[in-house]
Amino acid sequence: MTAGPRRVAVIGGNRIPFARSNSKYAHASNQDMLTAALDGLVARYGLEGERLGEVVAGAVLKHSRDFNLTRETVLGSRLAPETPAYDIQQACGTGLQAINLIANKIALGQIDSGIGGGVDTTSDAPIAVGEELRQILLDANRGRSTQDKLKPFLRFRPQHLAPAPPRNEEPRTGLSMGEHQARTGAEWGITREAQDELTYSSHKNLAAAYERGFNDDLVTPYLGLERDQNLRADTSIEKLAKLKPVFGGKSGTMTAGNSTPLSDGAATVLLGSEEWAEEHRLTPLAWFVDAETAAVDYVNGREGLLMAPAYAVPRMLARNGLRLQEFDLYEVHEAFASQVLSTLKAWEDPAFCQTRLGLDQPLGSIDRSKLNVNGSSLAAGHPFAATGGRIVASLAKALHERGGGRGLISICAAGGQGVVAILEA
Amino acid sequence: MATASKAPRATTRRLSSPPGTLGLYAKAALPLIPGASNLPFVAGAGGRIPRTTLTLDGVRTDRDQLAAYDRVCGFTLRDELPSTFVHVQAFPLHMALMTDGKFPFGAVGLVHLRNRITQLRPLGADERYDLRVHTMPIQPHPKGKTFTIVSEAHVDGELVWQDASTMLRRGKGDTSAPKPSKRQSPPATPTCPAPSELPFVALWKLGGDLGRRYGAVSGDRNPIHMHAYSAKLLGFPKAIAHGMWTKARCLAALESTLPDAYTVDVTFKRPILLPAKVAFAAEDGSFAVRNRKDDTKIHLEGTVTAA
């Protein structure tokens, strides 16, 4: 054990291109995709046969048979089979939280290296049988005699065969995430134009990043896909303006363009102590400085479902003695353009900052030219648990590229949660 | 008021086991047959409510029934009983009271207007308790007559739970009777917003089989809840959700905010025709179930206050 916390290096990342739902990766499982991303990372950093401290990853939509998804992935990868692993799940915060857990263990000296990440598929989704049939099957399974085992089937009705796919809605409110954000966006007065503009920038920036080869050492092609399938390099404000609203009713402002599509993909990030990186002749891209997780009461507390990052960031800033403006790059995950804009507006709002955050002064605005400079989820797609790994790797590289600086990451998650982090190079 | 010959005599009847509700429903339906109320064992002939108290001692909780009830209503399965679950345990006694030959109305077709439950402390699932159920005198109402069934649960002589259910018998009303909206729900004040003003909390999707599912866990198999066909026979276009399910669902949604001792008081405003999507709204102890598109159409409104 070392005396104090150690610096944690973000050494690099690797992901597979993100695919649109039921397309290129329709027949790939979570384990397939996570293995592809992990093996790409292993190859890139020469980790074949290496025993790492730990691998932490997770998926939001997971088959019950994948109870040990990450460990199974490690066993099927080129890492040493002696590398321990475990799964976590914190909705869309999964990837960043996994990386944070690795970073904390490295900082404490419990491990010297590790990989964090996540994967999700909306194509190979875990479909369950309906609740009635599930109860019948469970009761039959509990029966001891043949008669006990058969009796529950008297309750069986043909309509019980209808499958129960995972529901994209908050269990306590019955609303989809998009419907929640439509309410929050309306409260903050987020316009359609502003959302389409942010969406356009996301596509433009991601396309430019691919053009200049920025993603060459961040992305490994998979199943015939070389770039994120959702990327529309040729989109325009005019094209986006034509789309019909999908959330918030007929007068809604949220469309299939300015909301992230269902997607499939996986992302991983390699972290290590300074010494470990040196021993392995690897150059750190950035340092993982701090992270904070917040949650809001979106059920009874009249706060928006996706507003938790607005609370997490000021707490993390205070702990690090930083102002919101003291960053060179900002990575605010674009679950919906409306979510990003609501968060930025909340930080500018004196009333919100005073009553909700307990601050004397609002956090203020950010320089929008520093926001999501290499594109974000609106263009790349958003395979829930994979997004954290995509953002950490991309921001670390961008900070390294500019020769230093500080970056802020903000990711909102289902259940009224948010994970945020600071990287420095 | 009904014409009365002489004041009914107070009696207490001790039951040794909960009466079966299925048979009681058959009995409850008898007054629907013209002339049947003239028979001595069929309810519907009397003018006054008999002053009968029914008691059932040593009531136990069936853990499987509790689990099934919690699941249908949305409660977390705990070692304590939801306060609305005790109502379900008392319900067979309600039915026994209302199907008594001396009871003035038939139980089928009664409209549940209001339910108020006070829990003085949570009842444990392993505790045995004694139930006492009696009926308050008939009151005039603009749309007929109302009466209230009071139920109490005692543990070792200590009152732990009380429930008052007010039922309406539609009929020739008393226009001089105070309007229920004025008597039962005070106007909105800054601290108590009108149900239409409460902030939206959740959208609930209620299946067409909800009445049958709740009927199975509660024993309340009133035909108006079971199926569109049986509901039509009694004048409803579709099966309607049980009022006590709707109340329980609200309580389950507020579960994390409830103190150990509280009163939850609801008025049933308009039936929910199944299947349905309804909006649940709540703030600071006031709550409502509303039409999802029209906030002014209220199915249920209620309050929870610390007791």
XYZ file of C-alpha atoms in Angstrom:
732
model
C 0.000 0.000 0.000
C 1.143 3.519 -0.757
C 0.573 6.370 1.659
C -1.774 8.722 -0.168
C -4.002 8.353 -3.208
C -2.047 7.840 -6.430
C -2.552 9.584 -9.744
C -4.634 7.519 -12.145
C -3.746 7.551 -15.812
C -6.219 7.138 -18.642
C -3.963 5.286 -21.048
C -6.321 4.738 -23.924
C -9.574 3.328 -25.090
C -11.078 1.131 -27.698
C -14.613 0.651 -28.891
C -16.466 -0.864 -31.790
C -18.452 1.447 -34.079
C -21.973 1.910 -32.706
C -24.718 0.333 -34.841
C -28.362 1.231 -35.167
C -30.764 -1.182 -33.528
C -31.584 -4.382 -35.453
C -28.977 -3.721 -38.085
C -25.293 -4.712 -38.409
C -25.053 -6.131 -34.887
C -28.515 -7.718 -34.822
C -27.035 -11.153 -34.164
C -24.199 -10.066 -31.866
C -24.671 -10.613 -28.134
C -23.455 -8.303 -25.393
C -20.623 -10.732 -24.720
C -19.640 -10.816 -28.420
C -19.468 -7.038 -28.629
C -17.691 -6.514 -25.317
C -15.124 -9.159 -26.291
C -14.541 -7.393 -29.619
C -13.968 -4.053 -27.883
C -11.768 -5.620 -25.201
C -9.632 -7.648 -27.624
C -9.120 -4.516 -29.704
C -7.859 -2.708 -26.610
C -5.602 -5.638 -25.667
C -4.114 -5.678 -29.158
C -3.614 -1.924 -29.244
C -1.730 -1.787 -25.941
C 0.050 -5.160 -26.142
C -1.713 -6.718 -23.185
C -1.928 -10.292 -24.561
C -1.618 -12.770 -21.717
C -1.302 -9.956 -19.182
C -2.947 -10.260 -15.779
C -4.601 -6.916 -15.092
C -5.843 -5.778 -11.698
C -9.479 -5.891 -12.686
C -11.984 -5.501 -15.487
C -15.299 -3.818 -14.639
C -18.116 -3.430 -17.138
C -21.832 -3.860 -17.435
C -24.882 -3.723 -19.609
C -28.217 -2.039 -18.952
C -30.219 -4.667 -20.837
C -28.854 -8.014 -19.786
C -29.984 -11.621 -20.136
C -30.222 -13.391 -16.794
C -27.824 -15.999 -18.212
C -25.226 -13.210 -18.546
C -24.963 -12.886 -14.766
C -21.159 -12.903 -15.082
C -20.962 -11.035 -18.377
C -17.639 -9.271 -17.812
C -15.841 -12.268 -16.326
C -17.053 -14.451 -19.202
C -15.837 -11.785 -21.606
C -12.395 -11.763 -19.970
C -12.227 -15.566 -20.218
C -12.949 -15.319 -23.933
C -10.466 -12.494 -24.508
C -6.693 -12.444 -24.908
C -6.162 -11.124 -21.395
C -4.765 -13.593 -18.876
C -7.633 -15.728 -17.518
C -6.349 -14.818 -14.038
C -7.716 -11.278 -14.505
C -10.676 -10.814 -12.148
C -13.831 -9.083 -13.337
C -17.252 -8.012 -12.212
C -20.427 -6.451 -13.578
C -22.098 -3.244 -12.515
C -25.250 -1.511 -13.742
C -26.148 2.124 -13.243
C -28.230 2.671 -16.357
C -26.507 5.075 -18.779
C -23.990 5.908 -16.046
C -22.676 2.313 -16.096
C -19.617 2.913 -18.271
C -18.342 6.014 -16.473
C -19.042 4.503 -13.056
C -17.134 1.321 -14.019
C -14.154 3.472 -14.993
C -14.486 5.434 -11.744
C -14.395 2.198 -9.716
C -11.217 1.076 -11.489
C -9.706 4.533 -10.944
C -10.526 4.473 -7.230
C -8.858 1.098 -6.694
C -5.779 2.280 -8.569
C -5.722 5.508 -6.532
C -5.894 3.492 -3.307
C -3.158 1.133 -4.418
C -5.375 -1.943 -4.395
C -4.712 -2.533 -8.086
C -2.188 -1.097 -10.538
C -4.152 -1.420 -13.754
C -7.621 -2.125 -14.964
C -10.167 -1.796 -17.715
C -13.588 -0.200 -17.349
C -16.364 -0.070 -19.874
C -19.757 -1.228 -20.946
C -21.862 -2.723 -23.673
C -25.493 -2.749 -24.716
C -27.661 -4.280 -27.361
C -31.210 -3.274 -28.122
C -31.351 -5.862 -30.929
C -30.445 -9.045 -29.051
C -32.689 -7.952 -26.187
C -33.605 -10.200 -23.253
C -37.271 -10.941 -23.943
C -39.108 -12.404 -20.980
C -42.314 -14.421 -20.880
C -45.390 -12.566 -19.627
C -45.946 -12.274 -15.879
C -48.822 -14.818 -15.767
C -46.863 -17.476 -17.644
C -43.785 -16.754 -15.526
C -45.799 -17.383 -12.352
C -47.250 -20.595 -13.808
C -43.789 -21.871 -14.748
C -42.382 -20.946 -11.338
C -45.274 -22.634 -9.507
C -44.880 -25.737 -11.672
C -41.166 -25.760 -10.923
C -41.888 -25.587 -7.188
C -44.283 -28.547 -7.331
C -42.981 -31.838 -5.884
C -45.335 -34.432 -7.315
C -46.196 -34.755 -10.990
C -49.692 -33.574 -10.148
C -48.310 -30.477 -8.363
C -46.138 -29.781 -11.369
C -49.023 -30.032 -13.844
C -51.740 -28.280 -11.863
C -50.425 -24.725 -12.441
C -50.869 -25.220 -16.195
C -54.648 -25.278 -15.725
C -54.245 -21.492 -15.362
C -52.555 -21.249 -18.750
C -54.263 -19.174 -21.436
C -52.968 -18.695 -25.029
C -52.605 -14.923 -24.523
C -49.919 -15.690 -21.919
C -47.583 -16.526 -24.799
C -47.214 -12.859 -25.736
C -43.574 -11.996 -24.941
C -42.620 -9.193 -22.572
C -39.730 -7.214 -24.064
C -37.825 -4.775 -21.831
C -39.827 -1.598 -21.354
C -38.306 1.758 -22.081
C -40.122 3.482 -19.267
C -39.487 4.492 -15.693
C -41.229 1.919 -13.462
C -42.455 4.507 -10.959
C -43.843 7.025 -13.425
C -44.863 4.932 -16.421
C -43.307 7.547 -18.712
C -40.567 6.899 -21.234
C -37.321 8.787 -20.825
C -38.236 10.907 -23.842
C -41.595 11.856 -22.331
C -39.827 12.845 -19.121
C -37.323 14.999 -20.990
C -40.144 16.564 -23.034
C -41.607 17.819 -19.741
C -38.239 19.063 -18.467
C -37.453 20.735 -21.792
C -40.808 22.507 -21.791
C -40.170 23.744 -18.227
C -36.831 25.202 -19.298
C -38.241 26.603 -22.539
C -35.847 24.673 -24.791
C -36.670 25.449 -28.412
C -36.760 23.082 -31.359
C -34.248 25.278 -33.182
C -31.688 25.100 -30.372
C -32.050 21.305 -30.227
C -31.643 20.879 -33.970
C -28.609 23.152 -33.920
C -26.924 21.062 -31.224
C -27.766 17.907 -33.194
C -26.274 19.363 -36.348
C -23.049 20.244 -34.498
C -22.829 16.728 -33.102
C -22.990 15.154 -36.573
C -20.670 17.778 -38.068
C -18.089 17.359 -35.289
C -18.135 13.562 -35.330
C -17.841 13.482 -39.128
C -14.879 15.875 -38.940
C -13.268 13.750 -36.224
C -13.484 10.675 -38.481
C -12.185 12.689 -41.458
C -9.048 13.803 -39.672
C -8.410 10.297 -38.323
C -9.134 11.226 -34.695
C -10.979 7.941 -34.144
C -8.385 5.727 -35.850
C -6.886 4.591 -32.559
C -10.159 4.728 -30.610
C -12.398 2.565 -32.796
C -11.879 -0.966 -34.182
C -14.145 -1.993 -37.093
C -16.580 -4.807 -36.319
C -18.908 -6.929 -38.463
C -18.416 -4.760 -41.513
C -18.991 -1.458 -39.748
C -16.155 1.086 -39.727
C -17.927 4.201 -38.507
C -20.914 4.798 -36.282
C -23.934 3.851 -38.314
C -26.098 6.694 -37.046
C -23.661 9.377 -38.260
C -25.181 11.570 -40.967
C -22.264 13.594 -42.312
C -24.566 15.263 -44.833
C -27.342 16.278 -42.454
C -28.414 19.893 -42.305
C -30.469 22.148 -40.083
C -33.118 22.110 -42.841
C -33.302 18.313 -42.921
C -33.509 18.123 -39.142
C -36.251 20.769 -39.094
C -38.474 18.535 -41.245
C -38.690 15.697 -38.740
C -41.923 15.190 -36.814
C -41.956 15.347 -33.007
C -41.798 11.944 -31.286
C -42.139 13.087 -27.657
C -44.263 15.724 -25.966
C -47.312 15.415 -28.216
C -48.046 17.198 -31.481
C -46.538 20.483 -30.320
C -43.434 18.678 -29.029
C -39.924 19.776 -29.950
C -38.124 16.436 -29.643
C -37.636 14.408 -32.835
C -35.907 11.197 -33.907
C -33.082 13.514 -34.984
C -32.473 15.425 -31.773
C -33.002 12.321 -29.588
C -30.522 9.434 -29.529
C -31.632 6.318 -31.414
C -31.638 2.821 -29.904
C -28.225 1.418 -30.696
C -25.798 -1.455 -30.151
C -22.129 -1.251 -29.209
C -19.352 -1.631 -26.665
C -16.522 0.537 -25.322
C -13.531 -0.048 -23.020
C -10.914 2.174 -21.378
C -7.493 1.187 -20.004
C -6.386 2.824 -16.771
C -3.247 2.404 -14.725
C -1.019 3.894 -12.100
C 1.802 6.149 -13.251
C 4.350 3.429 -12.439
C 2.414 0.717 -14.233
C 2.154 2.873 -17.361
C 5.874 3.595 -17.208
C 6.787 -0.078 -16.744
C 4.685 -0.951 -19.768
C 6.091 1.966 -21.791
C 2.634 3.427 -22.236
C 1.992 7.164 -22.393
C -0.935 8.398 -20.323
C -3.385 10.476 -22.369
C -4.897 12.168 -19.305
C -5.398 11.799 -15.560
C -8.677 10.721 -14.029
C -8.999 13.423 -11.349
C -12.366 12.995 -9.671
C -15.938 11.809 -10.128
C -19.264 12.493 -8.471
C -22.648 10.782 -8.655
C -25.947 12.494 -7.860
C -29.567 11.448 -7.794
C -32.778 13.483 -7.822
C -36.331 12.784 -6.681
C -38.060 12.862 -10.053
C -41.037 10.914 -8.620
C -42.339 13.162 -5.849
C -39.718 15.917 -5.787
C -40.746 17.771 -8.952
C -37.282 17.490 -10.484
C -36.656 16.343 -14.039
C -35.648 12.704 -14.560
C -32.404 13.615 -16.326
C -31.379 16.613 -14.202
C -29.069 14.825 -11.744
C -25.841 15.927 -13.504
C -26.883 19.525 -12.828
C -26.508 18.655 -9.124
C -23.431 16.414 -9.403
C -21.248 18.942 -11.237
C -21.404 21.813 -8.684
C -20.646 19.361 -5.850
C -17.597 18.086 -7.707
C -16.499 21.621 -8.610
C -16.700 22.713 -4.968
C -14.621 19.738 -3.828
C -11.946 20.580 -6.390
C -12.073 24.361 -5.927
C -12.994 24.911 -9.563
C -15.415 27.125 -11.447
C -17.550 25.799 -14.313
C -15.610 28.037 -16.715
C -12.205 26.591 -15.756
C -12.392 23.771 -18.311
C -10.939 23.545 -21.791
C -13.348 20.904 -23.032
C -16.839 19.783 -21.996
C -18.372 16.403 -22.740
C -22.060 16.522 -21.934
C -23.642 13.234 -23.043
C -26.397 13.939 -25.538
C -29.153 11.591 -24.431
C -31.418 14.199 -25.957
C -30.373 17.624 -27.240
C -33.029 18.917 -24.885
C -31.276 17.304 -21.885
C -27.954 19.020 -22.654
C -29.648 22.387 -23.141
C -31.802 22.056 -20.000
C -28.682 21.303 -17.940
C -26.741 24.261 -19.358
C -29.725 26.547 -18.802
C -30.142 25.370 -15.216
C -26.524 26.287 -14.465
C -27.178 29.773 -15.859
C -30.374 30.237 -13.850
C -29.915 32.176 -10.567
C -33.179 30.836 -9.079
C -32.321 27.188 -9.801
C -28.762 27.586 -8.553
C -29.968 29.251 -5.367
C -33.031 27.193 -4.424
C -32.056 23.788 -5.811
C -28.263 23.863 -5.589
C -27.927 26.181 -2.597
C -25.432 28.452 -4.364
C -25.133 32.239 -3.935
C -24.169 32.712 -7.559
C -25.269 30.759 -10.641
C -22.589 28.520 -12.153
C -22.914 30.555 -15.334
C -22.597 29.628 -18.970
C -19.889 27.721 -20.805
C -18.095 28.512 -24.035
C -20.169 26.432 -26.428
C -17.231 26.062 -28.857
C -15.639 23.773 -26.241
C -18.690 21.486 -25.998
C -18.610 17.971 -27.505
C -15.934 19.026 -29.986
C -15.591 15.579 -31.549
C -19.306 14.833 -31.647
C -21.379 13.000 -29.084
C -24.273 10.585 -28.680
C -26.733 12.298 -31.051
C -24.384 11.470 -33.910
C -22.579 8.380 -32.606
C -25.620 6.665 -31.113
C -25.976 5.621 -27.507
C -25.656 1.957 -26.525
C -26.432 2.831 -22.903
C -23.555 1.314 -20.897
C -21.039 1.843 -23.724
C -21.344 5.629 -23.753
C -19.145 6.304 -20.697
C -16.187 4.484 -22.237
C -16.616 6.286 -25.547
C -16.589 9.680 -23.830
C -13.661 9.059 -21.435
C -11.403 7.750 -24.210
C -12.386 10.494 -26.607
C -11.929 13.319 -24.083
C -8.599 11.928 -22.820
C -7.285 11.820 -26.359
C -8.588 15.309 -27.176
C -6.873 16.750 -24.071
C -3.649 14.939 -24.947
C -3.872 16.184 -28.533
C -4.128 19.817 -27.468
C -1.093 19.362 -25.247
C -2.885 19.563 -21.920
C -5.954 21.005 -20.305
C -8.929 20.086 -18.188
C -12.147 18.384 -19.290
C -15.553 17.893 -17.710
C -17.761 14.860 -18.339
C -21.479 14.796 -17.544
C -23.727 11.771 -18.106
C -27.401 11.495 -17.142
C -28.967 8.135 -16.323
C -32.360 6.504 -15.803
C -33.766 6.487 -12.284
C -32.946 10.183 -11.853
C -29.174 9.676 -11.604
C -26.113 11.336 -13.037
C -22.381 10.551 -13.111
C -19.822 13.299 -13.772
C -16.025 13.350 -13.844
C -12.945 15.521 -14.374
C -9.995 14.594 -16.577
C -6.750 16.539 -16.830
C -3.804 16.285 -19.179
C -85.721 8.825 6.320
C -87.189 5.388 6.195
C -90.225 4.767 8.269
C -89.310 2.924 11.401
C -91.438 0.952 13.722
C -89.095 0.752 16.669
C -85.405 1.322 17.210
C -83.322 -1.755 16.330
C -81.801 -3.604 19.251
C -78.020 -3.642 19.534
C -76.522 -7.110 19.096
C -73.032 -8.497 18.786
C -72.384 -11.594 16.763
C -69.099 -13.389 17.196
C -67.844 -15.260 14.130
C -65.473 -18.162 14.475
C -64.073 -17.940 10.949
C -64.237 -15.401 8.122
C -67.414 -15.870 6.075
C -66.856 -16.948 2.456
C -67.560 -14.020 0.142
C -68.535 -16.132 -2.861
C -71.670 -17.484 -1.190
C -72.389 -14.065 0.231
C -72.295 -12.556 -3.260
C -74.903 -15.046 -4.387
C -76.946 -14.014 -1.372
C -76.168 -10.361 -2.070
C -77.563 -10.700 -5.570
C -80.876 -12.120 -4.380
C -82.494 -8.724 -3.686
C -82.090 -8.013 -7.423
C -84.802 -10.602 -8.049
C -88.178 -8.839 -7.842
C -90.028 -9.806 -4.697
C -87.127 -11.696 -3.132
C -86.686 -9.076 -0.430
C -89.975 -10.175 1.089
C -88.260 -13.377 2.143
C -87.010 -13.206 5.726
C -83.400 -14.208 4.958
C -82.902 -11.778 2.049
C -81.682 -8.215 2.601
C -83.525 -5.242 1.192
C -86.751 -5.224 3.190
C -85.801 -3.364 6.346
C -86.062 0.391 6.815
C -83.260 0.800 9.314
C -79.807 -0.575 9.611
C -79.623 -3.242 12.298
C -77.321 -2.300 15.147
C -75.300 -5.436 14.729
C -71.613 -5.653 15.521
C -69.749 -8.553 13.964
C -66.516 -9.650 15.545
C -63.841 -12.039 14.392
C -61.017 -12.739 16.809
C -57.493 -13.914 16.165
C -57.329 -12.987 12.477
C -54.131 -14.275 10.874
C -52.446 -13.184 7.676
C -52.004 -15.692 4.901
C -48.515 -14.859 3.599
C -49.328 -16.036 0.083
C -52.424 -13.863 -0.042
C -50.393 -10.912 1.244
C -47.742 -11.437 -1.442
C -50.397 -11.678 -4.158
C -52.178 -8.583 -2.811
C -48.940 -6.585 -2.644
C -48.099 -7.525 -6.208
C -51.472 -6.569 -7.672
C -51.518 -3.235 -5.798
C -47.855 -2.320 -6.261
C -46.752 -2.555 -2.627
C -43.297 -3.780 -1.694
C -43.666 -7.154 0.043
C -42.801 -6.459 3.674
C -43.341 -8.022 7.066
C -45.875 -5.269 7.803
C -49.365 -5.160 6.338
C -50.427 -2.313 4.070
C -53.282 -0.551 5.881
C -55.556 -1.294 2.920
C -54.841 -5.017 3.283
C -56.580 -5.037 6.674
C -59.637 -3.623 4.884
C -59.549 -6.688 2.632
C -59.476 -8.884 5.752
C -62.505 -7.063 7.150
C -64.388 -7.156 3.861
C -66.086 -10.559 4.406
C -67.573 -9.115 7.603
C -68.889 -6.141 5.617
C -70.551 -8.559 3.244
C -71.990 -10.591 6.105
C -73.500 -7.420 7.605
C -74.966 -6.259 4.313
C -76.460 -9.615 3.340
C -78.189 -10.020 6.680
C -81.952 -10.466 6.269
C -82.585 -7.352 8.373
C -80.316 -5.170 6.247
C -82.330 -2.502 4.384
C -80.422 -2.627 1.049
C -78.997 -5.259 -1.226
C -75.196 -5.157 -1.317
C -74.924 -5.495 -5.090
C -75.229 -2.134 -6.772
C -74.075 -0.112 -3.780
C -71.638 2.649 -4.739
C -68.488 3.123 -2.669
C -68.256 6.882 -1.984
C -65.482 7.287 0.506
C -62.956 5.334 2.541
C -60.953 6.590 5.456
C -58.320 4.434 7.141
C -56.354 5.352 10.249
C -53.373 3.208 11.078
C -52.103 3.884 14.589
C -49.139 1.593 14.071
C -48.238 -0.905 11.353
C -49.607 -4.409 11.878
C -47.040 -7.168 11.540
C -47.774 -10.023 9.170
C -47.325 -12.502 12.044
C -49.543 -10.592 14.490
C -53.006 -11.855 15.270
C -55.678 -9.227 15.603
C -59.369 -8.962 16.403
C -61.783 -7.334 13.962
C -64.973 -5.531 14.949
C -67.338 -4.289 12.268
C -70.555 -2.302 12.678
C -72.682 0.069 10.648
C -73.559 3.695 11.370
C -77.140 4.946 10.855
C -78.461 5.857 7.409
C -77.829 9.433 6.224
C -79.734 11.343 3.545
C -77.845 12.133 0.333
C -78.841 14.122 -2.796
C -78.732 10.923 -4.853
C -80.168 8.458 -2.399
C -79.089 7.293 1.035
C -75.702 6.624 2.511
C -74.423 4.546 5.379
C -70.954 3.990 6.774
C -69.408 0.702 7.809
C -66.851 1.108 10.577
C -64.197 -1.564 11.052
C -61.599 -1.753 13.778
C -58.594 -3.958 14.400
C -57.414 -4.539 17.963
C -54.341 -6.292 19.281
C -54.690 -7.355 22.910
C -57.483 -4.837 23.372
C -55.457 -1.979 21.870
C -56.967 -0.225 18.839
C -54.379 -0.236 16.033
C -56.423 0.319 12.869
C -59.759 1.854 11.954
C -61.594 2.008 8.658
C -64.765 3.847 7.659
C -66.335 3.000 4.300
C -69.242 5.112 3.136
C -71.632 3.516 0.671
C -74.359 5.091 -1.429
C -77.621 3.403 -2.205
C -78.915 5.189 -5.276
C -82.568 6.094 -5.071
C -84.925 8.924 -4.349
C -82.562 11.536 -3.009
C -82.990 14.142 -0.368
C -82.362 17.458 -2.120
C -81.982 19.219 1.195
C -79.022 16.984 2.041
C -75.680 18.783 1.864
C -73.868 18.199 -1.407
C -71.056 15.669 -0.951
C -68.512 17.794 -2.788
C -68.986 20.575 -0.249
C -69.136 18.345 2.753
C -66.310 15.989 1.897
C -63.703 17.997 0.036
C -62.860 21.433 1.336
C -62.065 24.057 -1.308
C -58.477 24.419 -2.440
C -56.293 26.473 -0.148
C -52.672 27.491 -0.588
C -51.620 24.479 1.512
C -54.119 22.053 -0.007
C -54.311 22.370 -3.799
C -57.359 21.249 -5.780
C -56.951 17.724 -7.210
C -56.853 19.129 -10.740
C -53.919 21.361 -9.743
C -51.698 18.651 -8.242
C -48.485 17.945 -10.162
C -48.413 14.847 -12.365
C -46.392 11.975 -10.902
C -47.111 8.851 -12.921
C -49.047 7.305 -15.759
C -50.728 4.023 -14.805
C -51.775 1.453 -17.381
C -54.590 -0.677 -15.974
C -55.267 -3.943 -17.782
C -58.691 -5.241 -18.722
C -58.206 -8.092 -16.232
C -57.446 -5.823 -13.263
C -60.874 -6.340 -11.685
C -60.476 -10.113 -11.830
C -56.912 -9.947 -10.489
C -57.882 -7.719 -7.564
C -61.041 -9.776 -7.052
C -58.880 -12.883 -6.654
C -56.589 -11.352 -4.005
C -59.256 -9.386 -2.130
C -62.298 -11.661 -2.314
C -64.321 -8.698 -3.613
C -65.861 -10.363 -6.663
C -68.625 -7.857 -7.204
C -69.787 -8.505 -10.795
C -69.336 -4.827 -11.749
C -65.556 -5.392 -11.475
C -65.225 -8.824 -13.002
C -66.174 -8.539 -16.642
C -67.693 -6.154 -19.177
C -70.671 -8.531 -19.566
C -71.470 -8.736 -15.876
C -70.853 -4.991 -15.467
C -73.321 -4.269 -18.289
C -76.031 -6.205 -16.494
C -75.642 -3.730 -13.640
C -75.616 -0.624 -15.779
C -71.903 -0.004 -16.392
C -70.560 0.080 -19.970
C -67.402 -1.862 -18.971
C -65.902 -3.519 -15.916
C -64.785 -0.871 -13.425
C -61.678 -0.847 -11.253
C -62.245 -1.542 -7.552
C -62.178 1.702 -5.579
C -60.116 -0.001 -2.895
C -57.587 -1.157 -5.504
C -57.231 2.411 -6.720
C -56.767 3.603 -3.159
C -54.220 0.865 -2.450
C -52.324 1.720 -5.644
C -52.101 5.365 -4.534
C -50.875 4.326 -1.110
C -48.269 2.051 -2.708
C -47.033 4.970 -4.812
C -46.664 7.060 -1.640
C -45.186 4.153 0.366
C -41.782 5.745 0.906
C -43.290 8.925 2.350
C -45.711 7.385 4.878
C -45.165 7.728 8.626
C -45.917 4.732 10.867
C -49.171 6.308 12.062
C -51.336 8.026 9.475
C -54.825 8.590 8.177
C -55.490 8.103 4.489
C -58.825 9.453 3.371
C -60.151 9.167 -0.175
C -63.337 9.997 -2.030
C -64.279 8.013 -5.102
C -65.416 10.525 -7.694
C -65.991 8.660 -10.921
C -65.445 5.028 -11.882
C -62.433 3.931 -13.915
C -63.657 1.873 -16.879
C -61.230 -0.944 -17.701
C -58.852 -1.156 -19.431
C -57.596 2.369 -18.809
C -54.644 4.717 -18.671
C -54.943 7.155 -15.800
C -52.720 9.823 -14.301
C -51.591 9.802 -10.676
C -50.866 13.238 -9.220
C -49.597 14.061 -5.745
C -47.913 16.674 -3.616
C -47.452 17.163 0.132
C -49.933 14.530 1.247
C -52.663 15.368 -1.280
C -53.180 13.057 -4.215
C -55.557 12.312 -7.034
C -56.189 9.844 -9.820
C -57.263 11.737 -12.926
C -58.153 11.255 -16.545
C -54.790 11.256 -18.320
C -55.851 13.882 -20.828
C -58.266 16.005 -18.812
C -56.962 17.058 -15.389
C -60.419 18.177 -14.300
C -61.897 14.672 -14.588
C -61.152 13.185 -11.199
C -61.538 9.478 -10.437
C -60.303 9.645 -6.875
C -59.007 12.332 -4.570
C -57.436 11.906 -1.189
C -55.095 12.999 1.539
C -52.592 11.354 3.840
C -51.975 12.980 7.199
C -49.880 11.878 10.146
C -52.055 10.389 12.902
